[in-house]
Structures are given as structure tokens and as C-alpha cells.
Coordinates of C-alpha atoms in Angstrom, one line a residue:
Chain A
M1 CA 5.4 83.0 -114.0
N2 CA 2.6 85.4 -113.0
I3 CA 0.5 82.5 -111.7
L4 CA 3.3 81.5 -109.4
I5 CA 3.5 85.0 -108.0
V6 CA -0.2 85.0 -107.4
A7 CA 0.1 81.6 -105.7
L8 CA 3.0 82.8 -103.5
G9 CA 0.9 85.9 -102.5
A10 CA -2.1 83.7 -101.7
V11 CA 0.0 81.3 -99.5
V12 CA 1.4 84.3 -97.6
V13 CA -2.1 85.8 -97.1
T14 CA -3.3 82.4 -95.8
M15 CA -0.3 82.3 -93.5
G16 CA -1.4 85.6 -92.1
M17 CA -4.9 84.4 -91.5
A18 CA -3.6 81.2 -89.7
L19 CA -1.5 83.5 -87.6
V20 CA -4.5 85.6 -86.6
R21 CA -6.3 82.4 -85.6
A22 CA -3.4 81.3 -83.5
W23 CA -3.4 84.6 -81.8
R24 CA -7.1 85.1 -81.2
G25 CA -7.8 81.5 -80.3
P26 CA -10.1 81.1 -78.4
T27 CA -9.8 77.4 -77.7
V28 CA -6.7 75.2 -77.6
F29 CA -7.8 73.3 -80.7
D30 CA -8.1 76.5 -82.8
R31 CA -4.4 77.1 -82.0
I32 CA -3.3 73.6 -82.7
L33 CA -5.1 73.7 -85.9
A34 CA -3.6 77.0 -86.7
L35 CA -0.1 75.6 -86.1
N36 CA -0.9 72.6 -88.3
M37 CA -2.3 74.9 -91.0
F38 CA 0.8 77.1 -90.8
G39 CA 3.0 74.0 -91.3
T40 CA 1.0 73.0 -94.3
K41 CA 1.3 76.5 -95.7
T42 CA 5.1 76.4 -95.2
V43 CA 5.2 73.2 -97.2
L44 CA 3.2 74.8 -100.0
L45 CA 5.4 77.9 -99.9
I46 CA 8.5 75.8 -100.3
A47 CA 7.0 73.9 -103.2
V48 CA 5.8 77.1 -105.0
L49 CA 9.1 78.8 -104.3
G50 CA 11.0 75.9 -105.6
F51 CA 9.3 76.1 -109.0
F52 CA 9.4 79.9 -108.9
T53 CA 13.2 80.0 -108.5
G54 CA 13.6 77.2 -111.0
R55 CA 14.8 74.6 -108.4
P56 CA 12.1 72.0 -108.1
D57 CA 14.5 69.8 -106.1
F58 CA 13.2 71.8 -103.0
L59 CA 10.2 69.4 -103.2
D60 CA 12.2 66.9 -101.1
L61 CA 12.5 69.5 -98.4
A62 CA 8.7 70.2 -98.6
L63 CA 8.1 66.4 -98.0
L64 CA 10.4 66.5 -94.9
Y65 CA 8.5 69.5 -93.6
A66 CA 5.2 67.7 -94.1
L67 CA 6.5 64.7 -92.0
L68 CA 7.9 67.0 -89.3
N69 CA 4.6 68.9 -89.1
F70 CA 2.6 65.6 -88.8
I71 CA 4.8 64.3 -85.9
G72 CA 4.7 67.7 -84.2
V73 CA 0.9 68.0 -84.3
I74 CA 0.6 64.4 -83.0
A75 CA 2.9 65.2 -80.1
V76 CA 0.9 68.4 -79.3
L77 CA -2.4 66.6 -79.5
R78 CA -1.2 63.8 -77.3
F79 CA 0.0 66.4 -74.7
S80 CA -3.3 68.2 -74.8
K81 CA -5.1 64.9 -74.1
Y82 CA -2.9 63.3 -71.5
G83 CA -1.1 66.4 -70.0
H84 CA 2.3 64.6 -70.1
F85 CA 4.5 62.6 -72.5
Q86 CA 5.2 59.6 -70.2
D87 CA 4.6 56.1 -71.5
E88 CA 1.7 54.1 -70.2
D89 CA 3.0 52.4 -67.1
P90 CA 0.7 49.8 -65.5
V91 CA 2.8 49.4 -62.3
R92 CA 3.0 53.1 -61.6
D93 CA -0.6 53.7 -62.5
A94 CA -1.6 50.9 -60.1
E95 CA 0.5 52.5 -57.4
R96 CA -1.1 55.9 -57.9
R97 CA -4.5 54.4 -57.5
G98 CA -3.3 52.8 -54.3
V99 CA -3.6 49.2 -55.3
Chain B
M1 CA 17.0 88.3 -105.5
T2 CA 14.3 89.4 -107.8
P3 CA 11.8 92.2 -107.0
S4 CA 9.1 89.6 -106.2
T5 CA 11.3 87.6 -103.8
D6 CA 12.1 91.0 -102.2
L7 CA 8.4 91.5 -101.7
L8 CA 8.0 88.0 -100.3
T9 CA 10.9 88.7 -97.9
A10 CA 9.1 91.8 -96.7
L11 CA 5.8 90.0 -96.2
I12 CA 7.4 87.2 -94.3
L13 CA 9.4 89.6 -92.1
T14 CA 6.2 91.5 -91.4
L15 CA 4.5 88.3 -90.3
L16 CA 7.6 87.5 -88.2
V17 CA 7.4 90.8 -86.3
G18 CA 3.7 90.3 -85.8
T19 CA 4.3 86.8 -84.4
A20 CA 7.0 88.1 -82.1
V21 CA 4.8 90.8 -80.7
A22 CA 2.0 88.3 -80.2
V23 CA 4.3 85.9 -78.3
V24 CA 5.5 88.7 -76.0
R25 CA 1.9 89.9 -75.3
M26 CA 0.5 86.4 -74.8
R27 CA -0.1 85.5 -71.1
G28 CA -1.2 81.9 -71.7
L29 CA 1.9 79.6 -72.1
F30 CA 0.3 77.1 -74.4
P31 CA -0.8 79.6 -77.0
A32 CA 2.6 81.2 -76.7
L33 CA 4.2 77.9 -77.5
M34 CA 2.0 77.5 -80.6
L35 CA 3.0 81.0 -81.7
M36 CA 6.7 80.1 -81.2
G37 CA 6.3 77.1 -83.5
I38 CA 4.8 79.5 -86.1
F39 CA 7.7 81.9 -85.5
S40 CA 10.1 79.1 -86.3
L41 CA 8.3 78.0 -89.4
L42 CA 8.3 81.6 -90.6
G43 CA 12.0 81.9 -89.9
A44 CA 12.6 78.7 -91.9
S45 CA 10.5 80.0 -94.8
W46 CA 12.6 83.2 -94.8
M47 CA 15.9 81.3 -94.8
L48 CA 14.6 79.3 -97.7
V49 CA 13.8 82.5 -99.6
L50 CA 17.4 83.5 -98.9
D51 CA 18.7 80.3 -100.5
A52 CA 19.8 78.5 -97.4
P53 CA 17.6 75.3 -97.4
D54 CA 19.9 73.4 -95.0
V55 CA 19.8 76.2 -92.3
A56 CA 16.0 76.4 -92.9
F57 CA 15.6 72.8 -92.3
T58 CA 17.6 72.9 -89.1
E59 CA 15.5 75.8 -87.9
A60 CA 12.2 73.9 -88.7
A61 CA 13.4 70.7 -87.0
V62 CA 14.9 72.3 -83.9
G63 CA 12.6 75.3 -83.6
A64 CA 9.2 74.0 -84.7
G65 CA 9.8 70.3 -83.8
V66 CA 12.0 69.7 -80.8
S67 CA 11.6 73.1 -79.1
T68 CA 7.8 72.8 -79.1
I69 CA 7.9 69.4 -77.6
L70 CA 10.5 70.4 -75.0
G71 CA 8.3 73.4 -74.2
L72 CA 5.3 71.2 -73.7
T73 CA 7.2 68.9 -71.4
A74 CA 8.2 71.9 -69.4
L75 CA 4.6 73.1 -69.4
A76 CA 3.5 69.8 -67.9
L77 CA 5.7 70.6 -64.8
T78 CA 4.7 74.3 -64.4
A79 CA 1.7 76.7 -64.5
R80 CA -0.4 77.3 -67.6
R81 CA -0.2 81.1 -67.4
A82 CA 2.7 83.6 -67.1
K83 CA 2.7 85.9 -64.1
T84 CA 1.9 89.5 -64.9
S85 CA 4.7 91.7 -63.8
S86 CA 4.0 95.4 -62.9
R87 CA 7.6 96.3 -63.6
K88 CA 8.0 98.6 -66.6
P89 CA 10.7 97.2 -68.9
W90 CA 11.7 100.5 -70.5
P91 CA 15.5 100.3 -69.9
A92 CA 15.6 96.8 -71.5
L93 CA 13.7 98.3 -74.5
V94 CA 16.2 101.1 -74.9
I95 CA 19.2 98.6 -74.7
V96 CA 17.6 96.3 -77.2
T97 CA 16.8 99.2 -79.6
I98 CA 20.4 100.4 -79.4
T99 CA 21.8 96.9 -80.0
G100 CA 19.4 96.4 -82.9
A101 CA 20.4 99.7 -84.5
A102 CA 24.1 98.8 -84.1
L103 CA 23.5 95.5 -85.8
V104 CA 21.7 97.2 -88.7
Y105 CA 24.5 99.7 -89.0
G106 CA 27.1 96.8 -89.0
M107 CA 25.1 95.0 -91.7
S108 CA 25.5 98.0 -94.1
D109 CA 29.1 97.0 -94.6
A110 CA 28.2 93.3 -95.3
P111 CA 28.2 92.1 -98.9
G112 CA 24.8 91.4 -100.6
V113 CA 23.2 87.9 -100.7
G114 CA 25.0 85.7 -103.2
D115 CA 27.5 88.5 -104.2
P116 CA 30.2 86.8 -106.3
A117 CA 32.7 89.5 -105.1
A118 CA 32.2 88.8 -101.4
P119 CA 35.3 87.5 -99.6
A120 CA 33.6 84.3 -98.7
S121 CA 32.8 83.5 -102.4
K122 CA 36.4 84.2 -103.5
Y123 CA 38.3 82.1 -101.0
P124 CA 38.3 79.1 -100.4
V125 CA 34.9 78.1 -102.0
P126 CA 36.1 78.0 -105.6
S127 CA 38.9 75.6 -104.8
Y128 CA 36.4 73.3 -103.1
V129 CA 34.1 73.4 -106.0
E130 CA 37.0 72.6 -108.4
R131 CA 38.6 69.8 -106.3
T132 CA 35.7 67.9 -104.9
D133 CA 35.0 65.8 -107.9
H134 CA 38.7 64.8 -108.2
D135 CA 39.4 64.4 -104.5
I136 CA 36.3 62.9 -103.0
H137 CA 34.4 61.6 -106.1
I138 CA 31.0 62.8 -104.9
P139 CA 28.8 65.5 -106.6
N140 CA 27.7 67.3 -103.4
V141 CA 30.3 69.9 -102.4
V142 CA 28.6 70.7 -99.1
T143 CA 28.8 67.1 -98.0
A144 CA 32.4 66.9 -99.1
V145 CA 33.4 69.9 -97.1
L146 CA 31.5 68.7 -94.0
A147 CA 32.4 65.1 -94.0
S148 CA 35.9 65.1 -95.6
Y149 CA 37.7 68.4 -95.9
R150 CA 36.5 69.4 -92.4
G151 CA 35.9 65.8 -91.2
F152 CA 37.7 66.3 -87.8
D153 CA 35.8 69.5 -87.3
T154 CA 32.5 67.8 -87.8
L155 CA 33.6 64.9 -85.5
G156 CA 34.5 67.5 -82.8
E157 CA 31.1 69.2 -83.1
T158 CA 29.3 65.8 -82.9
V159 CA 31.3 65.0 -79.7
V160 CA 30.3 68.3 -78.2
I161 CA 26.6 67.8 -78.9
F162 CA 26.8 64.2 -77.7
T163 CA 28.4 65.3 -74.4
A164 CA 25.8 68.0 -74.0
G165 CA 23.1 65.4 -74.6
I166 CA 24.5 63.2 -71.9
A167 CA 24.8 66.1 -69.5
V168 CA 21.1 67.1 -70.1
L169 CA 20.0 63.5 -69.6
A170 CA 22.0 63.3 -66.3
L171 CA 20.3 66.5 -65.1
I172 CA 16.7 65.8 -66.3
G173 CA 17.0 62.2 -65.3
G174 CA 17.5 63.2 -61.7
V175 CA 14.3 65.3 -61.8
A176 CA 12.3 62.5 -63.2
V177 CA 13.4 60.2 -60.3
S178 CA 12.3 62.7 -57.7
V179 CA 9.0 63.3 -59.4
R180 CA 8.3 59.6 -59.6
N181 CA 9.3 59.0 -56.0
T182 CA 6.7 61.4 -54.6
G183 CA 3.8 59.3 -55.6
P184 CA 1.1 58.4 -53.1
A185 CA 2.7 55.0 -52.6
G186 CA 5.1 56.7 -50.2
G187 CA 8.5 57.3 -51.8
R188 CA 10.7 54.7 -53.4
A189 CA 13.9 56.5 -52.4
G190 CA 13.5 55.3 -48.9
D191 CA 13.6 51.6 -49.7
G192 CA 17.3 51.8 -50.6
Q193 CA 16.7 50.3 -54.0
G194 CA 15.5 53.0 -56.3
G195 CA 17.4 56.0 -54.9
D196 CA 20.8 55.1 -56.1
Q197 CA 19.8 53.8 -59.6
P198 CA 18.8 57.1 -61.3
D199 CA 19.7 55.9 -64.8
E200 CA 17.4 52.9 -64.6
L201 CA 14.5 55.0 -63.4
A202 CA 15.1 57.7 -65.9
R203 CA 14.7 55.1 -68.7
G204 CA 11.4 54.1 -67.2
V205 CA 12.7 50.7 -66.0
E206 CA 11.3 49.7 -62.6
P207 CA 14.1 48.4 -60.2
A208 CA 13.8 44.8 -59.2
A209 CA 12.0 45.1 -55.8

């Protein structure tokens, strides 16, 4: 049981460190990485907490959080590259170029 | 609630307050959005510690997932930084402090987490727990309450959310049309074809020219 308490504490401390990185920056990618890291720490927290409270079925939730985190980070990265979420549209792009 | 989960709650709440202060003080909108995502994940962790995994998952999906993406979509249409205001928000701070103190005072009358003597645990929960197996033949009581005992309630909620979704699509779809029509090609609205077909354009389908 003690080792689970230590693990919980370590996860929360890491959460705090990721939070500091999201706050201080300085670049966009530091912040995206901090968000991703924070999501991962949440997954770990759920897993450790599940075993700590004797309900390991929380692991399913941890899996869902991992999927959600993955999709969210992909969306944020896509936005930071293209600046929008619109699909590739050959007709519109050709119009914008004046063809 | 054991002492160690109490400590965990205190730690998570401390981080939550720190994140909230950081979001308020942040001028850049993109970093603020990232911090909002972290705020949601922290809130979800806290709800999980309080034994509410379903609420926690909704918070994570809506707060960290959809809200971040909606915020980014809004960010694509607006500036990257918030305007600095010289107005001092002291009255708002006073009002918020009074409201918060009233809420804390009100919470002192509420029953503790998982208290078996709480009114909500006495009626009608035990009858659901006893009758679900016999009535609905499924092991999950929450699902039985949502989908069977209160089935019409759930149907009504779904209809409300569906209607709200249609309304939002109708509103945002109109914006998408006007943004698309102001391209350098000189405005599709004038050709009498694209202007009165907002739903086709909103879906990204080009009208037949």
C-alpha cells in the first residue's frame, strides 16, 4: 500500500512540473507537450488510484483517457501547423491562388 | 475517504487553483487554451478521487477534448493575444468572494461524500438496487436507471442536445459561408448559386456551377 501512496505522490508532483512548463512556455511546443504529458499523468493517476482504492476496473477509463489525449494532441498539432481545421480542398485552394 | 485520498484531494485542488490563476493571468490565447485543457484534466482527476468516474469522463471528453478543439477553431478566426484592459476589476472580485463564501457556508449543511445516512442514499436508490436485477435483467444499476426507469427523461435530454446541435450548426454554418465567399475569386454569393444553399456549403460541398 505504501508504494502506491509514493506512486500517487510522484504522479502529482510530475503533474505540478508539467503545469509549470505549460505556464512558463516559452514556445508553443513546450505547451503542447506539457498538455500531452499532463494527459499521460492523468491516465497514470487513474490507474494507480484504481489499484489504491481496490477497484482496478478503473483501468478501462484510463484507456479511454489515453485515446482522448492522443486525438486531442493530434488536433492541436494539426492546428499549430495549418492554422485551421478545414479539409484539404483543391478547388478552393486553386481559387485562392487565382487559377 | 481515507487520509491519503484527502491529501491527494488537497494536492489536486492546489494545482487546480494554480492553473486557474495562470489562465487568468495569461495574455496569449493559445497558452491559455492549453492551460484550460490541463484545468479540465485536473478537474476530472478530482472527480475520480471523489468516486464519480462517469462525471469525470464527461469532464475530460467535453472539457479537455471538445472545448480545446472548439477554442482552437475560434482562435483561427480571432487574434492570438487578449487585449490588456486598464479597468480594475475590484467590484467583480468582491462579488465573486461573497458568492464563494455563501457557497462554502451552504456546503456545511450538505452530507459527507458517500454518507449512507444522506437523503439521496435512503430514497429512492435502495429500491433501484434491489429491483434492477428482477425488472431489467442487467447488472449495471446506473444504466438501468438511465435507459429504463428514466428512459423518457433520457430521451428528452437527447432531443434537447440534438436540437441545440442543429441550432449551432445553423448559426456556425452561416459564418462558414460568408468566410468562404470572401475569397480573392470575388464572392460566390453574387452568382445566385451559392448564397441560398448554406447547408451545402457548410458541409464543404461545392455547388454545381
